Short mmCIF file of C-alpha atoms and ligand atoms in Angstrom, two decimals:
data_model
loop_
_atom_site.label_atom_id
_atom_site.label_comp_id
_atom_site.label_asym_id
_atom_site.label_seq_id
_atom_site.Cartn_x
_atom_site.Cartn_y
_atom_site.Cartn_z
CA UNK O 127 -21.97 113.07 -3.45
CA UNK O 128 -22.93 109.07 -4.13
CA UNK O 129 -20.37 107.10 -3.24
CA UNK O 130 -19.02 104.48 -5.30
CA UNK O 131 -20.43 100.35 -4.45
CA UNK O 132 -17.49 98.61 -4.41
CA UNK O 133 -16.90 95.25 -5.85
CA UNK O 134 -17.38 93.42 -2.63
CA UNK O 135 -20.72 95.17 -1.78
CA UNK O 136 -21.95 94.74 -6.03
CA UNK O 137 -20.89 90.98 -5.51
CA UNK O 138 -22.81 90.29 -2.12
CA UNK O 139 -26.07 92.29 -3.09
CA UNK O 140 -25.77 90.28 -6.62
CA UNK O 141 -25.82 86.79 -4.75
CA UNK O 142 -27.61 87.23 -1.42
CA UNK O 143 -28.43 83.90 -0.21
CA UNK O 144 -28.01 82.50 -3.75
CA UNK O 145 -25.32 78.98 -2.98
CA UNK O 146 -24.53 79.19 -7.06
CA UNK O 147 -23.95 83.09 -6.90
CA UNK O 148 -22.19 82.84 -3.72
CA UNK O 149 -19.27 80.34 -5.51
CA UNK O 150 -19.64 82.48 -8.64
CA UNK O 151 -18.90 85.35 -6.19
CA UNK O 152 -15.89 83.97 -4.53
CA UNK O 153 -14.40 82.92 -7.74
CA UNK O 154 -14.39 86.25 -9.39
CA UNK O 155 -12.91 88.06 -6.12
CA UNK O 156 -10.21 85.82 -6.33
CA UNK O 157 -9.56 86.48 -9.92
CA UNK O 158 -10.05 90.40 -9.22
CA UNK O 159 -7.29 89.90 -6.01
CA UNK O 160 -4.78 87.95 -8.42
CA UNK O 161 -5.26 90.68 -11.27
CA UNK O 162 -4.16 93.61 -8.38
CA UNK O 163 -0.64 91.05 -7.72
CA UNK O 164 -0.44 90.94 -11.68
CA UNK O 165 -1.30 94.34 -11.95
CA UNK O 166 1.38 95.16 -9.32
CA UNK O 167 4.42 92.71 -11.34
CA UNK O 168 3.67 94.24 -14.69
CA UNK O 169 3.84 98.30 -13.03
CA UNK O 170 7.38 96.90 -11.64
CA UNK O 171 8.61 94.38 -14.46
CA UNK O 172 11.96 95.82 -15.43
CA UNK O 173 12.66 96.73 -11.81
CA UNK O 174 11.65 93.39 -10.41
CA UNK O 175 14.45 91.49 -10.06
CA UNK O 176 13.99 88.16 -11.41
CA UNK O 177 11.63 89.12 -14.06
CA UNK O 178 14.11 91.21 -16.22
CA UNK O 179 14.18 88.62 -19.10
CA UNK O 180 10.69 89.38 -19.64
CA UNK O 181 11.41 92.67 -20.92
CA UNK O 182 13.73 91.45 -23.31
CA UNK O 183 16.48 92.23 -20.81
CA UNK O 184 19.24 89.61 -20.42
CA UNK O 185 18.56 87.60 -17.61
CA UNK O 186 20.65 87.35 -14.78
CA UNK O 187 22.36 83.92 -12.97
CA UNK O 188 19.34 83.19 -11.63
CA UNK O 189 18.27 81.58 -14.94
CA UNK O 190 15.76 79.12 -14.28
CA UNK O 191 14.10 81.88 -11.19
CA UNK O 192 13.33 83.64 -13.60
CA UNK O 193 10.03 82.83 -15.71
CA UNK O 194 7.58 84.71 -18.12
CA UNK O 195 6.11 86.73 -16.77
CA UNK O 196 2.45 85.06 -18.24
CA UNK O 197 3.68 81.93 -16.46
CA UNK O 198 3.75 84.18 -13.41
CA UNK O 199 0.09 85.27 -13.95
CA UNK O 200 -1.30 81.81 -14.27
CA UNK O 201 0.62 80.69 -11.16
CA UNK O 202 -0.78 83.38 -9.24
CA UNK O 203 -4.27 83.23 -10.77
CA UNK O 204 -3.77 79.46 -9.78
CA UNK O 205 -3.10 79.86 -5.74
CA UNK O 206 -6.01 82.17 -5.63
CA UNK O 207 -8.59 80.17 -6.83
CA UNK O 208 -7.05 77.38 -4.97
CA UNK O 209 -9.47 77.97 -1.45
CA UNK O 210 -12.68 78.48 -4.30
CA UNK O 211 -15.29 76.34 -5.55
CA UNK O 212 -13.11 75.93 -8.76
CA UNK O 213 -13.24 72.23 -9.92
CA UNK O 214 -10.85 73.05 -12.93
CA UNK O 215 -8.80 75.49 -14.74
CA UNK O 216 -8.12 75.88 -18.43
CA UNK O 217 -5.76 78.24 -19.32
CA UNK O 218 -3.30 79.57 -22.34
CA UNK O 219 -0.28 78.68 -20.65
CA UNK O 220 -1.37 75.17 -20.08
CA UNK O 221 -1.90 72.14 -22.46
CA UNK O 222 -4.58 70.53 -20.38
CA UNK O 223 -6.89 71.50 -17.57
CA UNK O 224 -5.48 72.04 -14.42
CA UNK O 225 -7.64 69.85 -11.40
CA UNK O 226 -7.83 72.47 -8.26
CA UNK O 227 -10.94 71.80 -6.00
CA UNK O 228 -12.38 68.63 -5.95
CA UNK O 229 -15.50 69.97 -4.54
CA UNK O 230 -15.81 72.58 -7.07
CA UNK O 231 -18.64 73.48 -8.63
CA UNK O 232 -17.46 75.78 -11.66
CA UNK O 233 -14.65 75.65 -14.14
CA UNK O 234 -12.58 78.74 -14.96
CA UNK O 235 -11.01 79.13 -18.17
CA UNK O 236 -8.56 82.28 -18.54
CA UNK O 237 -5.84 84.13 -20.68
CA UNK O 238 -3.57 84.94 -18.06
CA UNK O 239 -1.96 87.30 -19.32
CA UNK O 240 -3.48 89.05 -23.11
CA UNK O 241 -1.15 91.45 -25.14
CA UNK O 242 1.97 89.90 -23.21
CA UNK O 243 3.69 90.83 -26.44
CA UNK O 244 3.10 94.33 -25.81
CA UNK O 245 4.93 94.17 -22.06
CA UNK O 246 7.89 95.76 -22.82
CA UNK O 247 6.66 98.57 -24.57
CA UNK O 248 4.43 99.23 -21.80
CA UNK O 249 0.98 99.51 -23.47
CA UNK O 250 -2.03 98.12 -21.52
CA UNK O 251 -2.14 94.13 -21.21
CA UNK O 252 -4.55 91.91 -19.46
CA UNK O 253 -6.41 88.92 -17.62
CA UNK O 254 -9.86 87.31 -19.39
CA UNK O 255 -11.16 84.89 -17.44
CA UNK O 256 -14.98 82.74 -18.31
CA UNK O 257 -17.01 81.15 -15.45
CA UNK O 258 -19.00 77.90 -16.07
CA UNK O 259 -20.58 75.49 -14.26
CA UNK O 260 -19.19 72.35 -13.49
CA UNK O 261 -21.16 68.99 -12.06
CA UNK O 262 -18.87 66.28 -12.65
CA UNK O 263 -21.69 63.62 -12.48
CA UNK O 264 -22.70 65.48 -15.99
CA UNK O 265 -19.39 65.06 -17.48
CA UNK O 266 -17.42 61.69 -18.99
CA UNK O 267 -14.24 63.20 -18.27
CA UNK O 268 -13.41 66.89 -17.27
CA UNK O 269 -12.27 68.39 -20.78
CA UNK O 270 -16.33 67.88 -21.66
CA UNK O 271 -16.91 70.43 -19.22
CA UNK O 272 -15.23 73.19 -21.33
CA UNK O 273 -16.69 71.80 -24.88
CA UNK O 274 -19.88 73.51 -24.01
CA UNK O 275 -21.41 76.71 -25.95
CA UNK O 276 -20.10 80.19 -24.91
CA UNK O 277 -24.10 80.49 -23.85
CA UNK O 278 -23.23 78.15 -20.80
CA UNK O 279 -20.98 81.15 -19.14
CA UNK O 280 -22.29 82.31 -16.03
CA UNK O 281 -19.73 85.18 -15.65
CA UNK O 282 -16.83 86.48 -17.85
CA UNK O 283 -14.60 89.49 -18.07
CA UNK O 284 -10.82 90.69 -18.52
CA UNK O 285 -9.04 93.05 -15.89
CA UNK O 286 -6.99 95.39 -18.24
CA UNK O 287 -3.60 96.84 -16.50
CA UNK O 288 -2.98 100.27 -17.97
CA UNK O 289 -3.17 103.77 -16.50
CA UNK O 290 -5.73 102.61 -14.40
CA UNK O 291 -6.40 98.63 -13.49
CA UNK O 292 -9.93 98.20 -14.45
CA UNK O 293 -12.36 94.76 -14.43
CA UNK O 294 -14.84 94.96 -16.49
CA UNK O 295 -17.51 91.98 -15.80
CA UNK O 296 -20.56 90.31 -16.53
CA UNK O 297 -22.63 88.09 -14.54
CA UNK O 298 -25.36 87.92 -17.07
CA UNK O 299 -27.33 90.92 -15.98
CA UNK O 300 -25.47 93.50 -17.83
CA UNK O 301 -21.76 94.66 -18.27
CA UNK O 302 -20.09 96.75 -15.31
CA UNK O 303 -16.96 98.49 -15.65
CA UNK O 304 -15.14 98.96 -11.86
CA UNK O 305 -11.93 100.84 -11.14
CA UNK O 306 -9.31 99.98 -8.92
CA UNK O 307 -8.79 102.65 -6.57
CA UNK O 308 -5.19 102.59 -5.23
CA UNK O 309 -6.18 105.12 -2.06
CA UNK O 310 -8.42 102.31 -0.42
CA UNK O 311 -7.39 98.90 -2.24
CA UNK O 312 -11.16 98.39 -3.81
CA UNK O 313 -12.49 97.98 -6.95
CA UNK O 314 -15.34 100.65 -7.64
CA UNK O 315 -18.15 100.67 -9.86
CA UNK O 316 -17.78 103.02 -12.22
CA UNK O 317 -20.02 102.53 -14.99
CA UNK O 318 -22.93 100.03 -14.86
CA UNK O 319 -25.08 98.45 -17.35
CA UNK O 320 -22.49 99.53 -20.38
CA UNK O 321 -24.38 100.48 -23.94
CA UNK O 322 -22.04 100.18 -26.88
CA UNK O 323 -23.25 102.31 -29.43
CA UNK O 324 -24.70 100.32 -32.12
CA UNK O 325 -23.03 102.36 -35.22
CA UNK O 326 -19.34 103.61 -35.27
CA UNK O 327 -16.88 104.59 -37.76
CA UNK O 328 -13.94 103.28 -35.76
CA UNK O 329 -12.36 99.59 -36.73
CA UNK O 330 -9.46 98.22 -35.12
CA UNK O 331 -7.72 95.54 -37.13
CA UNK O 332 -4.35 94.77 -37.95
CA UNK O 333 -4.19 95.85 -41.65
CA UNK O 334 -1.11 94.58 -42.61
CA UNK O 335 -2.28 91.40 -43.14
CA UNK O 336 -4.63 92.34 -46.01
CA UNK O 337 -3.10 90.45 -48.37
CA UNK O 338 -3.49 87.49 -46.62
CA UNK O 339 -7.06 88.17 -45.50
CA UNK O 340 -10.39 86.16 -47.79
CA UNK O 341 -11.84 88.43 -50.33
CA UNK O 342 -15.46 89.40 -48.46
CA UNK O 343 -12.63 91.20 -45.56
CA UNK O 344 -10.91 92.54 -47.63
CA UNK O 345 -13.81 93.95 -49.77
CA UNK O 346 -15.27 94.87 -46.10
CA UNK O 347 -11.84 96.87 -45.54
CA UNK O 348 -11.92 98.51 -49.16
CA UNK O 349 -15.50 99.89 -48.34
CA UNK O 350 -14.50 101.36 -44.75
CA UNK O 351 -11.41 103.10 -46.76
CA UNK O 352 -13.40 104.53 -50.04
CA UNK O 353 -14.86 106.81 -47.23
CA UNK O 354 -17.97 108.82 -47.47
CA UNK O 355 -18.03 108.79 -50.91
CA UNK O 356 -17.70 105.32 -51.08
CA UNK O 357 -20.67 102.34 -50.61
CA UNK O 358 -20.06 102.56 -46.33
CA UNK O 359 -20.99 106.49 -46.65
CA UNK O 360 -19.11 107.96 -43.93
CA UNK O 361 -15.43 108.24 -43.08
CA UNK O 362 -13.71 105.83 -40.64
CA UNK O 363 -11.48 106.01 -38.35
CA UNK O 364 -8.77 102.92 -37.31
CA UNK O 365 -7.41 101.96 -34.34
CA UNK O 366 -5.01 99.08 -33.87
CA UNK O 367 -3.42 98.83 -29.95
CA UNK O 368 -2.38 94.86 -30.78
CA UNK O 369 -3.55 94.25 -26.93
CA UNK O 370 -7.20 93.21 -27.36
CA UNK O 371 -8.66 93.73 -23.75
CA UNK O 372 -7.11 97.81 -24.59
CA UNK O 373 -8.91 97.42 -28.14
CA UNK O 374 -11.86 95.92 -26.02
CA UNK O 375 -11.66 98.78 -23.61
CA UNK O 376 -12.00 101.41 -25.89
CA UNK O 377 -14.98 99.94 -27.52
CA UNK O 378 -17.03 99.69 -24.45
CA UNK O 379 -16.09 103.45 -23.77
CA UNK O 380 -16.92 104.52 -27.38
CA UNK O 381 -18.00 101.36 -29.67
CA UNK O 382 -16.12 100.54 -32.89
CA UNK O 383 -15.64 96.94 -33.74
CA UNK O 384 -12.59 94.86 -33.38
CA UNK O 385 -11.94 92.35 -35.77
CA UNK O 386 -8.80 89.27 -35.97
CA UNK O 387 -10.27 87.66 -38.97
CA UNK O 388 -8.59 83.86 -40.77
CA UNK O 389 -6.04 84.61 -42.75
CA UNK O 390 -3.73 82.54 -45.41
CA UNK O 391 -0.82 82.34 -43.21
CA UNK O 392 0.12 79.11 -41.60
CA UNK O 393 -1.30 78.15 -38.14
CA UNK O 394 -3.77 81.36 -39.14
CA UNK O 395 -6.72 79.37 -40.93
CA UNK O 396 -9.18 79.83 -37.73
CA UNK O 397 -7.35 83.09 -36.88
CA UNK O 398 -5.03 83.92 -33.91
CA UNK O 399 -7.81 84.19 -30.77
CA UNK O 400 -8.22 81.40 -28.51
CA UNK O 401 -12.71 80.53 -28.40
CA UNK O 402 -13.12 79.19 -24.90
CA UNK O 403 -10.46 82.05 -22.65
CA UNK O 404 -10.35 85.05 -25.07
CA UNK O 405 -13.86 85.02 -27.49
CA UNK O 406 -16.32 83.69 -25.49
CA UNK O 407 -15.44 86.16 -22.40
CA UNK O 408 -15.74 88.59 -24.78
CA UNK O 409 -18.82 87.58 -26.88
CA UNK O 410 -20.62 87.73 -23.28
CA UNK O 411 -19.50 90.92 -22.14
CA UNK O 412 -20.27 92.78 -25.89
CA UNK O 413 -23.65 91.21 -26.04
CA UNK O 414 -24.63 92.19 -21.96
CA UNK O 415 -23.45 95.60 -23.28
CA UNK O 416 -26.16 95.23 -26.82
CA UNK O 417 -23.00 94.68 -29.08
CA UNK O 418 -22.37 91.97 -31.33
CA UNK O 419 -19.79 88.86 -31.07
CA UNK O 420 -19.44 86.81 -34.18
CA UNK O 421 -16.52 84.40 -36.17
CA UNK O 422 -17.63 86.81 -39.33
CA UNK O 423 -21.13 85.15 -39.32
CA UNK O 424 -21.89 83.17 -36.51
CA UNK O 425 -23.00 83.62 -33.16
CA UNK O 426 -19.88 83.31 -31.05
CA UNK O 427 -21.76 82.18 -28.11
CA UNK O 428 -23.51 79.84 -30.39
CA UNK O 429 -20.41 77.50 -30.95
CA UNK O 430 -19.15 74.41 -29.70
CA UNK O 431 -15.69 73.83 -28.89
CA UNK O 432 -13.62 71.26 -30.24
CA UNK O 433 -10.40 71.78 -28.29
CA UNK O 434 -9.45 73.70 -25.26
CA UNK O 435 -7.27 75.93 -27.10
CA UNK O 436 -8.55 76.12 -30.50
CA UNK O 437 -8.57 79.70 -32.24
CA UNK O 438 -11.41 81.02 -34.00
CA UNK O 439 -11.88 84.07 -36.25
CA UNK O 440 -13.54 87.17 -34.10
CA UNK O 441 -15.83 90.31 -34.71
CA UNK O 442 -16.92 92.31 -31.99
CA UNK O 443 -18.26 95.52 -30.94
CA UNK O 444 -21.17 97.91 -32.76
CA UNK O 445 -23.71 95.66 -33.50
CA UNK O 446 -24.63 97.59 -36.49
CA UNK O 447 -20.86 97.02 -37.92
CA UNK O 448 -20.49 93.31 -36.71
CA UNK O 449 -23.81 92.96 -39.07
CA UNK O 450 -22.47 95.05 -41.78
CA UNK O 451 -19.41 92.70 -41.51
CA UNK O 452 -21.45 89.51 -41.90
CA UNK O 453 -23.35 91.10 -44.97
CA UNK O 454 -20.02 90.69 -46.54
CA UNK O 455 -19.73 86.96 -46.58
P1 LIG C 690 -0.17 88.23 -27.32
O1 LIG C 690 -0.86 87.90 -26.03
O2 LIG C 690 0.67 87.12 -27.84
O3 LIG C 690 0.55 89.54 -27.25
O4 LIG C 690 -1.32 88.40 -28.43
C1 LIG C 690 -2.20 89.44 -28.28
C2 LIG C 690 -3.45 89.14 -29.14
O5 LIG C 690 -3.91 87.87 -28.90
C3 LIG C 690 -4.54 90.16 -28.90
O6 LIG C 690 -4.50 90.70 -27.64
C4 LIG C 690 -4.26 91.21 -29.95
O7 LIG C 690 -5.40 91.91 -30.32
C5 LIG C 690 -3.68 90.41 -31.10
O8 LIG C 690 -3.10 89.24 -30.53
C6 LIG C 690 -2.61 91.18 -31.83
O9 LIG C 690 -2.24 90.44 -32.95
P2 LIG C 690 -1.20 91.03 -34.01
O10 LIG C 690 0.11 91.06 -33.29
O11 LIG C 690 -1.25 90.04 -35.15
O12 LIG C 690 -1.65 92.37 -34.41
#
């Protein structure tokens, strides 16, 4: 029987004598090691004292001990990229970039904690994180150095905390999916170079918001339902988690698309995902698995940011059906 390479082993053959690969390396086994604390808070929330209120539970005296628990994530994704060659962090929970290593050579943008609406109802949540580099001599001031195309990532991926705690990563050769294995600590490879199937008949979007939704989605949404004897020919299937890296999961297991388009409501005009932590990861792990990433029609990995936590409207999955999508507009 093979045994499984372990993330450690994956990571050193991956950047041998490389300097670059070697701090891209370092960075993501931090983020891995902070995901197995998160991991660890999230199995125990309700019965961790001082985290109660996160679960919608009344808090206790301690009142100000006691923090979100996504404000817990960042802080611990924080002190373990502290000792890496991480210049800068951008993250949800922040308003501006966070300065960590001065010597850094990369700049780390993450969603601490995705789906942390989801936590007390105990469906799978999880970490994104992007890799760039970072040379300040290149950059007026530090912000520039997350304004860049999602085509400037080096290495993304999202740990998702469910059943299992899984990482599923990119480093620009592929998409590997490893497994936490609680007997011996590691995380194992357990599927490498990921294919999504180009067709599916599986969508995941959250269709109350039709009404709100521009006419090409909703025609796109009118087709899916009509069925096989409508113009899609074929019967789908939806699933809707509202937890994106366990919507992402399943669609690197099986395909299907996932789609959060714009919508009419206020503060949704660019839809409700972040670009630089949440799409971009993403739009590099579907296309290293020969899926699709786009805002409806455009390249996700084509665009330029504007600001670090802009939202932008997202397809993903079965490039076939993020294709068929973009027909619509
Ligand atoms: P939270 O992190 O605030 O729970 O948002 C989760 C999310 O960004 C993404 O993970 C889901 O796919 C999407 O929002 C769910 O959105 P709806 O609640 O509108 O369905």
């Amino acid at each position: 029987m093979s045994v499984a390479v372990s993330l450690k082993t994956y990571l050193a053959d991956w950047a041998g004598s490389d300097a670059s690969r070697q701090a891209v390396a370092a960075t993501v086994t931090a983020i891995a090691e902070a995901g197995l604390g998160i991991a660890d808070l999230v199995a125990r929330g309700p019965l961790e004292e001082g985290l109660a209120n996160i679960r919608g539970i009344d808090p206790n005296a301690g009142g100000d001990a006691q923090k979100e628990l996504d404000v817990v994530a960042e802080e611990l994704i924080r002190e373990k990229l502290l000792p890496t060659p991480t210049a800068f962090l951008a993250s949800e929970e922040s308003e501006e970039l966070i300065p960590l290593n001065p010597e850094g050579r990369l700049v780390v943008a993450v969603d601490p904690l995705d789906g942390s609406s989801n936590i007390d109802t105990n469906v799978s949540v999880g970490t994104i994180y992007s890799i760039m580099p970072y040379d300040a001599a290149a950059f007026a001031k530090p912000e520039d150095a997350v304004m860049r195309p999602g085509s400037a990532q080096v290495a993304a991926g999202f740990l998702a905390y469910g059943p299992a705690t899984i990482l599923v990563a990119t480093f620009g050769e592929g998409t590997q999916v490893f497994v936490h294995d609680r007997r011996t600590g590691e995380f194992l490879l357990a599927r490498s170079d990921v294919e999504i199937p180009a067709e599916t008949k599986e969508y995941g979007i959250n269709q109350s918001n039709v009404r709100h939704w521009d006419a090409p989605m909703q025609r796109y949404l009118a087709d899916c339902l009509a069925g096989k004897e409508g113009p899609r020919g074929k019967d789908f299937n939806m699933r809707w988690v509202g937890s994106m890296v366990a919507d992402a999961f399943r669609i690197f297991t099986r395909g299907g698309v996932y789609v959060y388009p714009r919508d009419k409501r206020k503060g949704y005009d660019n839809g409700r995902l972040r670009l630089i932590y949440e799409a971009f990861p993403l739009a590099f792990l579907v296309e290293q698995a020969k899926g699709g990433a786009t805002d409806g029609t455009t390249r996700i990995l084509d665009i330029t940011p504007h600001h670090i936590h802009q939202r932008i409207p997202l397809v993903f999955g079965s490039k076939a059906e993020v294709d068929a999508i973009a027909s619509y507009y």
